[in-house]
Amino acid sequence: MANRINPSILAADFANFESELGRIRTADLVHVDIMDNHFVPNLTFGLGMVERLQQVSPLPLDIHLMIDDPERWAPGYAEAGAFSVTFHAEATTEPVALARRLRQIGARAGIALKPGTDVTPYLELLPEFDQVLVMTVEPGFGGQSFMESTMPKLAQLRAKVQGSDLDLWLQVDGGITEQTIQIAAAAGADTFVAGSSVFGADNPAAQIALLRERAASHRHGAGNLES
Ligand code: DX5
Ligand code: ZN
């Protein structure tokens, strides 16, 4: 099971995105937080910004839509060439239809769950998705503390994926550090978003390497014959 480290540019220098992207070349994808000041009480970037990032980024884009009305907006991000587009379960009543549209356009389709949202209703829908994002903070702001109370959801998801032929990435986002990544990896996550811990480091490449190493050594099933 490969681990992925996706730095969040919410913690980057907004005046210098191109050079900030250069500091995280050893990462897997670039996590881009889209907030609309409706679904969450904060406002970040929109489609025009992502179209430009897509042109200059050496890494594929992992779009996290914290917006109302994802049916209206999400397909545009896929059309812009984003590798992965994740919308929130709480923002739509038709998650499967939207995921199918995203896949049809050519993006991986992700569904995100706020800390208080139960994963159980989605467990039977997993073949429709390429990623489940288990939020480990309340969405809206970087720099918050990891909520360990969300880990049972990862265990439920990992149990479904294990032994199946699903190609489903299990992502965590919020408060991921070299300490908390161990907890999330052991619970079953394989894709880790990290904002402040990467961009706040003196040496982001060294921090990415450390996160990768900690995720690998604590990954679900480590210490036995599972892979
Ligand atoms: C929070 C965002 C996160 C945020 C994580 O709503 O979805 O992606 O950038 O930032 P850190 O790693 O600082 O918690
Ligand atoms: Zn995010």
PDB file of C-alpha atoms and ligand atoms in Angstrom:
ATOM      1  CA  MET A   1       0.000   0.000   0.000  1.00  0.00           C
ATOM      2  CA  ALA A   2       1.611   3.257  -1.105  1.00  0.00           C
ATOM      3  CA  ASN A   3       1.385   6.338   1.057  1.00  0.00           C
ATOM      4  CA  ARG A   4       0.860   9.767  -0.413  1.00  0.00           C
ATOM      5  CA  ILE A   5       1.840  13.130   1.105  1.00  0.00           C
ATOM      6  CA  ASN A   6      -0.201  16.070  -0.221  1.00  0.00           C
ATOM      7  CA  PRO A   7       0.876  19.480   1.111  1.00  0.00           C
ATOM      8  CA  SER A   8      -1.939  22.019   1.378  1.00  0.00           C
ATOM      9  CA  ILE A   9      -1.158  25.374  -0.219  1.00  0.00           C
ATOM     10  CA  LEU A  10      -3.533  26.997   2.256  1.00  0.00           C
ATOM     11  CA  ALA A  11      -0.378  27.273   4.394  1.00  0.00           C
ATOM     12  CA  ALA A  12       1.840  28.573   1.550  1.00  0.00           C
ATOM     13  CA  ASP A  13       2.805  32.172   0.772  1.00  0.00           C
ATOM     14  CA  PHE A  14      -0.153  33.333  -1.340  1.00  0.00           C
ATOM     15  CA  ALA A  15       2.021  35.927  -3.093  1.00  0.00           C
ATOM     16  CA  ASN A  16       4.500  33.312  -4.346  1.00  0.00           C
ATOM     17  CA  PHE A  17       2.671  30.142  -5.296  1.00  0.00           C
ATOM     18  CA  GLU A  18       5.023  29.190  -8.114  1.00  0.00           C
ATOM     19  CA  SER A  19       8.112  29.232  -5.896  1.00  0.00           C
ATOM     20  CA  GLU A  20       6.177  27.601  -3.045  1.00  0.00           C
ATOM     21  CA  LEU A  21       5.295  24.730  -5.386  1.00  0.00           C
ATOM     22  CA  GLY A  22       9.011  24.385  -6.056  1.00  0.00           C
ATOM     23  CA  ARG A  23       9.615  23.728  -2.341  1.00  0.00           C
ATOM     24  CA  ILE A  24       7.369  20.635  -2.338  1.00  0.00           C
ATOM     25  CA  ARG A  25       8.536  18.842  -5.491  1.00  0.00           C
ATOM     26  CA  THR A  26       9.088  15.616  -3.557  1.00  0.00           C
ATOM     27  CA  ALA A  27       5.421  15.448  -2.529  1.00  0.00           C
ATOM     28  CA  ASP A  28       2.809  13.392  -4.381  1.00  0.00           C
ATOM     29  CA  LEU A  29      -0.002  15.857  -5.103  1.00  0.00           C
ATOM     30  CA  VAL A  30      -0.747  19.474  -4.245  1.00  0.00           C
ATOM     31  CA  HIS A  31      -3.834  19.886  -2.049  1.00  0.00           C
ATOM     32  CA  VAL A  32      -5.890  22.950  -2.982  1.00  0.00           C
ATOM     33  CA  ASP A  33      -8.599  24.079  -0.533  1.00  0.00           C
ATOM     34  CA  ILE A  34     -11.537  25.821  -2.199  1.00  0.00           C
ATOM     35  CA  MET A  35     -13.735  27.614   0.363  1.00  0.00           C
ATOM     36  CA  ASP A  36     -16.785  29.706  -0.492  1.00  0.00           C
ATOM     37  CA  ASN A  37     -17.677  31.455   2.793  1.00  0.00           C
ATOM     38  CA  HIS A  38     -20.994  29.569   2.760  1.00  0.00           C
ATOM     39  CA  PHE A  39     -20.237  25.906   3.338  1.00  0.00           C
ATOM     40  CA  VAL A  40     -17.391  27.044   5.609  1.00  0.00           C
ATOM     41  CA  PRO A  41     -16.814  30.466   7.197  1.00  0.00           C
ATOM     42  CA  ASN A  42     -13.730  31.244   5.119  1.00  0.00           C
ATOM     43  CA  LEU A  43     -12.940  32.233   1.545  1.00  0.00           C
ATOM     44  CA  THR A  44      -9.959  31.126  -0.531  1.00  0.00           C
ATOM     45  CA  PHE A  45      -9.549  30.498  -4.253  1.00  0.00           C
ATOM     46  CA  GLY A  46     -11.782  29.744  -7.202  1.00  0.00           C
ATOM     47  CA  LEU A  47     -11.660  28.126 -10.592  1.00  0.00           C
ATOM     48  CA  GLY A  48      -9.579  30.843 -12.287  1.00  0.00           C
ATOM     49  CA  MET A  49      -6.831  30.378  -9.732  1.00  0.00           C
ATOM     50  CA  VAL A  50      -6.884  26.608 -10.154  1.00  0.00           C
ATOM     51  CA  GLU A  51      -6.691  26.877 -13.943  1.00  0.00           C
ATOM     52  CA  ARG A  52      -3.477  28.873 -13.547  1.00  0.00           C
ATOM     53  CA  LEU A  53      -2.070  26.526 -10.883  1.00  0.00           C
ATOM     54  CA  GLN A  54      -2.727  23.651 -13.238  1.00  0.00           C
ATOM     55  CA  GLN A  55      -0.465  25.352 -15.795  1.00  0.00           C
ATOM     56  CA  VAL A  56       2.478  25.938 -13.456  1.00  0.00           C
ATOM     57  CA  SER A  57       2.324  23.046 -10.974  1.00  0.00           C
ATOM     58  CA  PRO A  58       4.854  20.239 -11.425  1.00  0.00           C
ATOM     59  CA  LEU A  59       2.589  18.012  -9.314  1.00  0.00           C
ATOM     60  CA  PRO A  60      -1.008  16.907  -9.969  1.00  0.00           C
ATOM     61  CA  LEU A  61      -3.740  18.863  -8.193  1.00  0.00           C
ATOM     62  CA  ASP A  62      -5.873  17.389  -5.399  1.00  0.00           C
ATOM     63  CA  ILE A  63      -8.870  19.727  -5.167  1.00  0.00           C
ATOM     64  CA  HIS A  64     -10.854  19.864  -1.911  1.00  0.00           C
ATOM     65  CA  LEU A  65     -14.138  21.678  -2.459  1.00  0.00           C
ATOM     66  CA  MET A  66     -15.564  23.120   0.752  1.00  0.00           C
ATOM     67  CA  ILE A  67     -18.437  24.749  -1.101  1.00  0.00           C
ATOM     68  CA  ASP A  68     -22.192  24.669  -1.416  1.00  0.00           C
ATOM     69  CA  ASP A  69     -23.707  23.561  -4.699  1.00  0.00           C
ATOM     70  CA  PRO A  70     -20.842  21.317  -5.851  1.00  0.00           C
ATOM     71  CA  GLU A  71     -23.015  20.136  -8.774  1.00  0.00           C
ATOM     72  CA  ARG A  72     -22.589  23.562 -10.266  1.00  0.00           C
ATOM     73  CA  TRP A  73     -18.858  23.988  -9.706  1.00  0.00           C
ATOM     74  CA  ALA A  74     -17.060  20.662  -9.321  1.00  0.00           C
ATOM     75  CA  PRO A  75     -17.130  19.608 -13.003  1.00  0.00           C
ATOM     76  CA  GLY A  76     -15.241  22.797 -13.942  1.00  0.00           C
ATOM     77  CA  TYR A  77     -12.307  21.768 -11.775  1.00  0.00           C
ATOM     78  CA  ALA A  78     -12.198  18.381 -13.474  1.00  0.00           C
ATOM     79  CA  GLU A  79     -12.371  20.080 -16.875  1.00  0.00           C
ATOM     80  CA  ALA A  80      -9.449  22.312 -15.834  1.00  0.00           C
ATOM     81  CA  GLY A  81      -7.357  19.150 -15.569  1.00  0.00           C
ATOM     82  CA  ALA A  82      -7.345  18.506 -11.823  1.00  0.00           C
ATOM     83  CA  PHE A  83      -6.216  14.965 -11.079  1.00  0.00           C
ATOM     84  CA  SER A  84      -8.648  14.588  -8.179  1.00  0.00           C
ATOM     85  CA  VAL A  85     -11.795  16.507  -7.198  1.00  0.00           C
ATOM     86  CA  THR A  86     -13.313  15.941  -3.746  1.00  0.00           C
ATOM     87  CA  PHE A  87     -16.657  17.429  -2.709  1.00  0.00           C
ATOM     88  CA  HIS A  88     -18.382  17.268   0.682  1.00  0.00           C
ATOM     89  CA  ALA A  89     -21.067  14.703   1.419  1.00  0.00           C
ATOM     90  CA  GLU A  90     -22.935  17.316   3.473  1.00  0.00           C
ATOM     91  CA  ALA A  91     -23.200  19.663   0.488  1.00  0.00           C
ATOM     92  CA  THR A  92     -25.052  17.367  -1.905  1.00  0.00           C
ATOM     93  CA  THR A  93     -27.967  14.953  -2.027  1.00  0.00           C
ATOM     94  CA  GLU A  94     -26.701  13.269  -5.205  1.00  0.00           C
ATOM     95  CA  PRO A  95     -23.112  12.209  -4.461  1.00  0.00           C
ATOM     96  CA  VAL A  96     -23.092   9.260  -6.846  1.00  0.00           C
ATOM     97  CA  ALA A  97     -24.353  11.268  -9.820  1.00  0.00           C
ATOM     98  CA  LEU A  98     -21.729  13.935  -9.201  1.00  0.00           C
ATOM     99  CA  ALA A  99     -18.917  11.396  -8.792  1.00  0.00           C
ATOM    100  CA  ARG A 100     -19.920   9.780 -12.079  1.00  0.00           C
ATOM    101  CA  ARG A 101     -19.755  13.148 -13.855  1.00  0.00           C
ATOM    102  CA  LEU A 102     -16.293  13.815 -12.446  1.00  0.00           C
ATOM    103  CA  ARG A 103     -15.012  10.411 -13.516  1.00  0.00           C
ATOM    104  CA  GLN A 104     -16.540  10.844 -16.956  1.00  0.00           C
ATOM    105  CA  ILE A 105     -14.575  14.066 -17.379  1.00  0.00           C
ATOM    106  CA  GLY A 106     -11.422  12.197 -16.364  1.00  0.00           C
ATOM    107  CA  ALA A 107     -10.775  13.150 -12.734  1.00  0.00           C
ATOM    108  CA  ARG A 108     -10.647  10.921  -9.701  1.00  0.00           C
ATOM    109  CA  ALA A 109     -13.793  11.522  -7.657  1.00  0.00           C
ATOM    110  CA  GLY A 110     -13.622  12.045  -3.918  1.00  0.00           C
ATOM    111  CA  ILE A 111     -16.157  12.449  -1.147  1.00  0.00           C
ATOM    112  CA  ALA A 112     -15.311  14.281   2.087  1.00  0.00           C
ATOM    113  CA  LEU A 113     -16.873  13.810   5.510  1.00  0.00           C
ATOM    114  CA  LYS A 114     -16.872  16.441   8.262  1.00  0.00           C
ATOM    115  CA  PRO A 115     -15.882  15.146  11.719  1.00  0.00           C
ATOM    116  CA  GLY A 116     -19.521  14.749  12.788  1.00  0.00           C
ATOM    117  CA  THR A 117     -20.683  12.923   9.632  1.00  0.00           C
ATOM    118  CA  ASP A 118     -21.195   9.165   9.859  1.00  0.00           C
ATOM    119  CA  VAL A 119     -19.453   7.093   7.195  1.00  0.00           C
ATOM    120  CA  THR A 120     -21.888   4.170   7.400  1.00  0.00           C
ATOM    121  CA  PRO A 121     -24.362   5.372   4.705  1.00  0.00           C
ATOM    122  CA  TYR A 122     -21.459   5.675   2.252  1.00  0.00           C
ATOM    123  CA  LEU A 123     -19.889   2.261   2.785  1.00  0.00           C
ATOM    124  CA  GLU A 124     -22.079   0.622   0.147  1.00  0.00           C
ATOM    125  CA  LEU A 125     -21.282   3.392  -2.349  1.00  0.00           C
ATOM    126  CA  LEU A 126     -17.497   3.047  -2.241  1.00  0.00           C
ATOM    127  CA  PRO A 127     -17.132   1.624  -5.796  1.00  0.00           C
ATOM    128  CA  GLU A 128     -18.449   4.978  -7.045  1.00  0.00           C
ATOM    129  CA  PHE A 129     -15.491   6.869  -5.564  1.00  0.00           C
ATOM    130  CA  ASP A 130     -11.718   6.995  -5.896  1.00  0.00           C
ATOM    131  CA  GLN A 131     -11.093   8.695  -2.571  1.00  0.00           C
ATOM    132  CA  VAL A 132     -12.793   9.239   0.791  1.00  0.00           C
ATOM    133  CA  LEU A 133     -11.539  12.232   2.745  1.00  0.00           C
ATOM    134  CA  VAL A 134     -12.041  11.837   6.487  1.00  0.00           C
ATOM    135  CA  MET A 135     -11.719  15.366   7.884  1.00  0.00           C
ATOM    136  CA  THR A 136      -9.631  15.350  11.053  1.00  0.00           C
ATOM    137  CA  VAL A 137     -10.568  18.965  11.891  1.00  0.00           C
ATOM    138  CA  GLU A 138     -13.699  21.027  11.262  1.00  0.00           C
ATOM    139  CA  PRO A 139     -13.173  22.299   7.705  1.00  0.00           C
ATOM    140  CA  GLY A 140     -12.467  25.983   7.211  1.00  0.00           C
ATOM    141  CA  PHE A 141      -9.057  26.817   8.599  1.00  0.00           C
ATOM    142  CA  GLY A 142      -5.497  25.530   8.670  1.00  0.00           C
ATOM    143  CA  GLY A 143      -3.468  25.158  11.819  1.00  0.00           C
ATOM    144  CA  GLN A 144      -6.091  23.352  13.936  1.00  0.00           C
ATOM    145  CA  SER A 145      -5.560  20.324  16.187  1.00  0.00           C
ATOM    146  CA  PHE A 146      -6.051  16.761  14.934  1.00  0.00           C
ATOM    147  CA  MET A 147      -9.259  15.092  16.189  1.00  0.00           C
ATOM    148  CA  GLU A 148      -8.508  11.503  17.082  1.00  0.00           C
ATOM    149  CA  SER A 149     -12.254  10.912  17.550  1.00  0.00           C
ATOM    150  CA  THR A 150     -12.537  10.618  13.746  1.00  0.00           C
ATOM    151  CA  MET A 151     -10.317   7.514  13.549  1.00  0.00           C
ATOM    152  CA  PRO A 152     -13.082   4.885  13.841  1.00  0.00           C
ATOM    153  CA  LYS A 153     -14.332   6.024  10.428  1.00  0.00           C
ATOM    154  CA  LEU A 154     -10.975   5.119   8.910  1.00  0.00           C
ATOM    155  CA  ALA A 155     -11.085   1.719  10.521  1.00  0.00           C
ATOM    156  CA  GLN A 156     -14.544   1.127   8.995  1.00  0.00           C
ATOM    157  CA  LEU A 157     -13.310   2.213   5.571  1.00  0.00           C
ATOM    158  CA  ARG A 158     -10.092   0.213   5.737  1.00  0.00           C
ATOM    159  CA  ALA A 159     -12.042  -2.900   6.694  1.00  0.00           C
ATOM    160  CA  LYS A 160     -14.147  -2.474   3.533  1.00  0.00           C
ATOM    161  CA  VAL A 161     -11.164  -1.843   1.275  1.00  0.00           C
ATOM    162  CA  GLN A 162      -8.956  -4.607   2.678  1.00  0.00           C
ATOM    163  CA  GLY A 163      -9.293  -7.713   0.585  1.00  0.00           C
ATOM    164  CA  SER A 164     -11.514  -5.976  -1.979  1.00  0.00           C
ATOM    165  CA  ASP A 165     -10.496  -4.864  -5.456  1.00  0.00           C
ATOM    166  CA  LEU A 166     -11.366  -1.236  -4.706  1.00  0.00           C
ATOM    167  CA  ASP A 167      -8.766   1.346  -5.785  1.00  0.00           C
ATOM    168  CA  LEU A 168      -9.875   3.748  -3.074  1.00  0.00           C
ATOM    169  CA  TRP A 169      -7.548   6.245  -1.413  1.00  0.00           C
ATOM    170  CA  LEU A 170      -8.294   7.010   2.228  1.00  0.00           C
ATOM    171  CA  GLN A 171      -7.312  10.594   2.908  1.00  0.00           C
ATOM    172  CA  VAL A 172      -7.007  12.534   6.167  1.00  0.00           C
ATOM    173  CA  ASP A 173      -6.845  16.321   6.328  1.00  0.00           C
ATOM    174  CA  GLY A 174      -6.281  18.647   9.272  1.00  0.00           C
ATOM    175  CA  GLY A 175      -3.680  18.785  12.023  1.00  0.00           C
ATOM    176  CA  ILE A 176      -1.395  16.211  10.397  1.00  0.00           C
ATOM    177  CA  THR A 177       2.107  16.351  11.912  1.00  0.00           C
ATOM    178  CA  GLU A 178       4.930  13.848  12.304  1.00  0.00           C
ATOM    179  CA  GLN A 179       3.128  12.670  15.460  1.00  0.00           C
ATOM    180  CA  THR A 180      -0.507  12.533  14.363  1.00  0.00           C
ATOM    181  CA  ILE A 181       0.311  10.935  11.005  1.00  0.00           C
ATOM    182  CA  GLN A 182       1.280   7.807  12.919  1.00  0.00           C
ATOM    183  CA  ILE A 183      -2.196   7.562  14.459  1.00  0.00           C
ATOM    184  CA  ALA A 184      -3.941   8.139  11.129  1.00  0.00           C
ATOM    185  CA  ALA A 185      -1.699   5.649   9.281  1.00  0.00           C
ATOM    186  CA  ALA A 186      -2.281   2.978  11.916  1.00  0.00           C
ATOM    187  CA  ALA A 187      -6.046   3.567  11.621  1.00  0.00           C
ATOM    188  CA  GLY A 188      -5.897   2.936   7.879  1.00  0.00           C
ATOM    189  CA  ALA A 189      -5.239   6.245   6.071  1.00  0.00           C
ATOM    190  CA  ASP A 190      -2.901   6.145   3.076  1.00  0.00           C
ATOM    191  CA  THR A 191      -3.136   9.740   1.794  1.00  0.00           C
ATOM    192  CA  PHE A 192      -2.121  12.587   4.081  1.00  0.00           C
ATOM    193  CA  VAL A 193      -2.796  16.296   3.669  1.00  0.00           C
ATOM    194  CA  ALA A 194      -0.416  18.513   5.621  1.00  0.00           C
ATOM    195  CA  GLY A 195      -0.476  22.308   5.488  1.00  0.00           C
ATOM    196  CA  SER A 196       1.280  24.039   8.341  1.00  0.00           C
ATOM    197  CA  SER A 197       3.572  21.133   9.161  1.00  0.00           C
ATOM    198  CA  VAL A 198       5.081  21.201   5.643  1.00  0.00           C
ATOM    199  CA  PHE A 199       5.030  24.897   4.696  1.00  0.00           C
ATOM    200  CA  GLY A 200       5.887  25.951   8.254  1.00  0.00           C
ATOM    201  CA  ALA A 201       9.034  23.806   8.223  1.00  0.00           C
ATOM    202  CA  ASP A 202      12.445  25.322   7.489  1.00  0.00           C
ATOM    203  CA  ASN A 203      13.020  22.474   5.073  1.00  0.00           C
ATOM    204  CA  PRO A 204       9.740  21.291   3.523  1.00  0.00           C
ATOM    205  CA  ALA A 205      11.458  18.465   1.612  1.00  0.00           C
ATOM    206  CA  ALA A 206      12.879  17.062   4.853  1.00  0.00           C
ATOM    207  CA  GLN A 207       9.467  17.354   6.501  1.00  0.00           C
ATOM    208  CA  ILE A 208       7.793  15.548   3.600  1.00  0.00           C
ATOM    209  CA  ALA A 209      10.399  12.777   3.912  1.00  0.00           C
ATOM    210  CA  LEU A 210       9.793  12.533   7.668  1.00  0.00           C
ATOM    211  CA  LEU A 211       6.018  12.350   7.217  1.00  0.00           C
ATOM    212  CA  ARG A 212       6.443   9.679   4.553  1.00  0.00           C
ATOM    213  CA  GLU A 213       8.697   7.624   6.779  1.00  0.00           C
ATOM    214  CA  ARG A 214       6.364   7.882   9.798  1.00  0.00           C
ATOM    215  CA  ALA A 215       3.341   6.942   7.685  1.00  0.00           C
ATOM    216  CA  ALA A 216       5.153   3.922   6.267  1.00  0.00           C
ATOM    217  CA  SER A 217       6.409   2.651   9.605  1.00  0.00           C
ATOM    218  CA  HIS A 218       2.986   2.958  11.253  1.00  0.00           C
ATOM    219  CA  ARG A 219       0.776   1.962   8.360  1.00  0.00           C
ATOM    220  CA  HIS A 220      -2.216  -0.234   8.961  1.00  0.00           C
ATOM    221  CA  GLY A 221      -1.075  -3.840   9.116  1.00  0.00           C
ATOM    222  CA  ALA A 222       2.608  -2.961   9.681  1.00  0.00           C
ATOM    223  CA  GLY A 223       4.302  -5.565  11.796  1.00  0.00           C
ATOM    224  CA  ASN A 224       2.440  -8.457  10.216  1.00  0.00           C
ATOM    225  CA  LEU A 225       2.298  -9.915   6.729  1.00  0.00           C
ATOM    226  CA  GLU A 226      -0.366  -7.566   5.339  1.00  0.00           C
ATOM    227  CA  SER A 227       0.777  -5.089   2.728  1.00  0.00           C
TER     228      SER A 227
HETATM  229  C1  DX5 B   1      -8.943  22.740   6.435  1.00  0.00           C
HETATM  230  C2  DX5 B   1      -8.319  22.365   5.126  1.00  0.00           C
HETATM  231  C3  DX5 B   1      -6.992  21.729   5.250  1.00  0.00           C
HETATM  232  C4  DX5 B   1      -5.917  22.614   5.825  1.00  0.00           C
HETATM  233  C5  DX5 B   1      -5.024  21.733   6.637  1.00  0.00           C
HETATM  234  O1  DX5 B   1     -10.286  23.036   6.252  1.00  0.00           O
HETATM  235  O2  DX5 B   1      -9.158  21.464   4.438  1.00  0.00           O
HETATM  236  O3  DX5 B   1      -6.559  21.204   4.008  1.00  0.00           O
HETATM  237  O4  DX5 B   1      -5.136  23.250   4.865  1.00  0.00           O
HETATM  238  O5  DX5 B   1      -4.107  22.541   7.288  1.00  0.00           O
HETATM  239  P1  DX5 B   1      -3.232  22.022   8.513  1.00  0.00           P
HETATM  240  O6  DX5 B   1      -2.382  20.904   8.005  1.00  0.00           O
HETATM  241  O7  DX5 B   1      -2.469  23.210   8.903  1.00  0.00           O
HETATM  242  O8  DX5 B   1      -4.192  21.547   9.577  1.00  0.00           O
HETATM  243 ZN    ZN B   2      -8.316  20.408   2.682  1.00  0.00          ZN
END
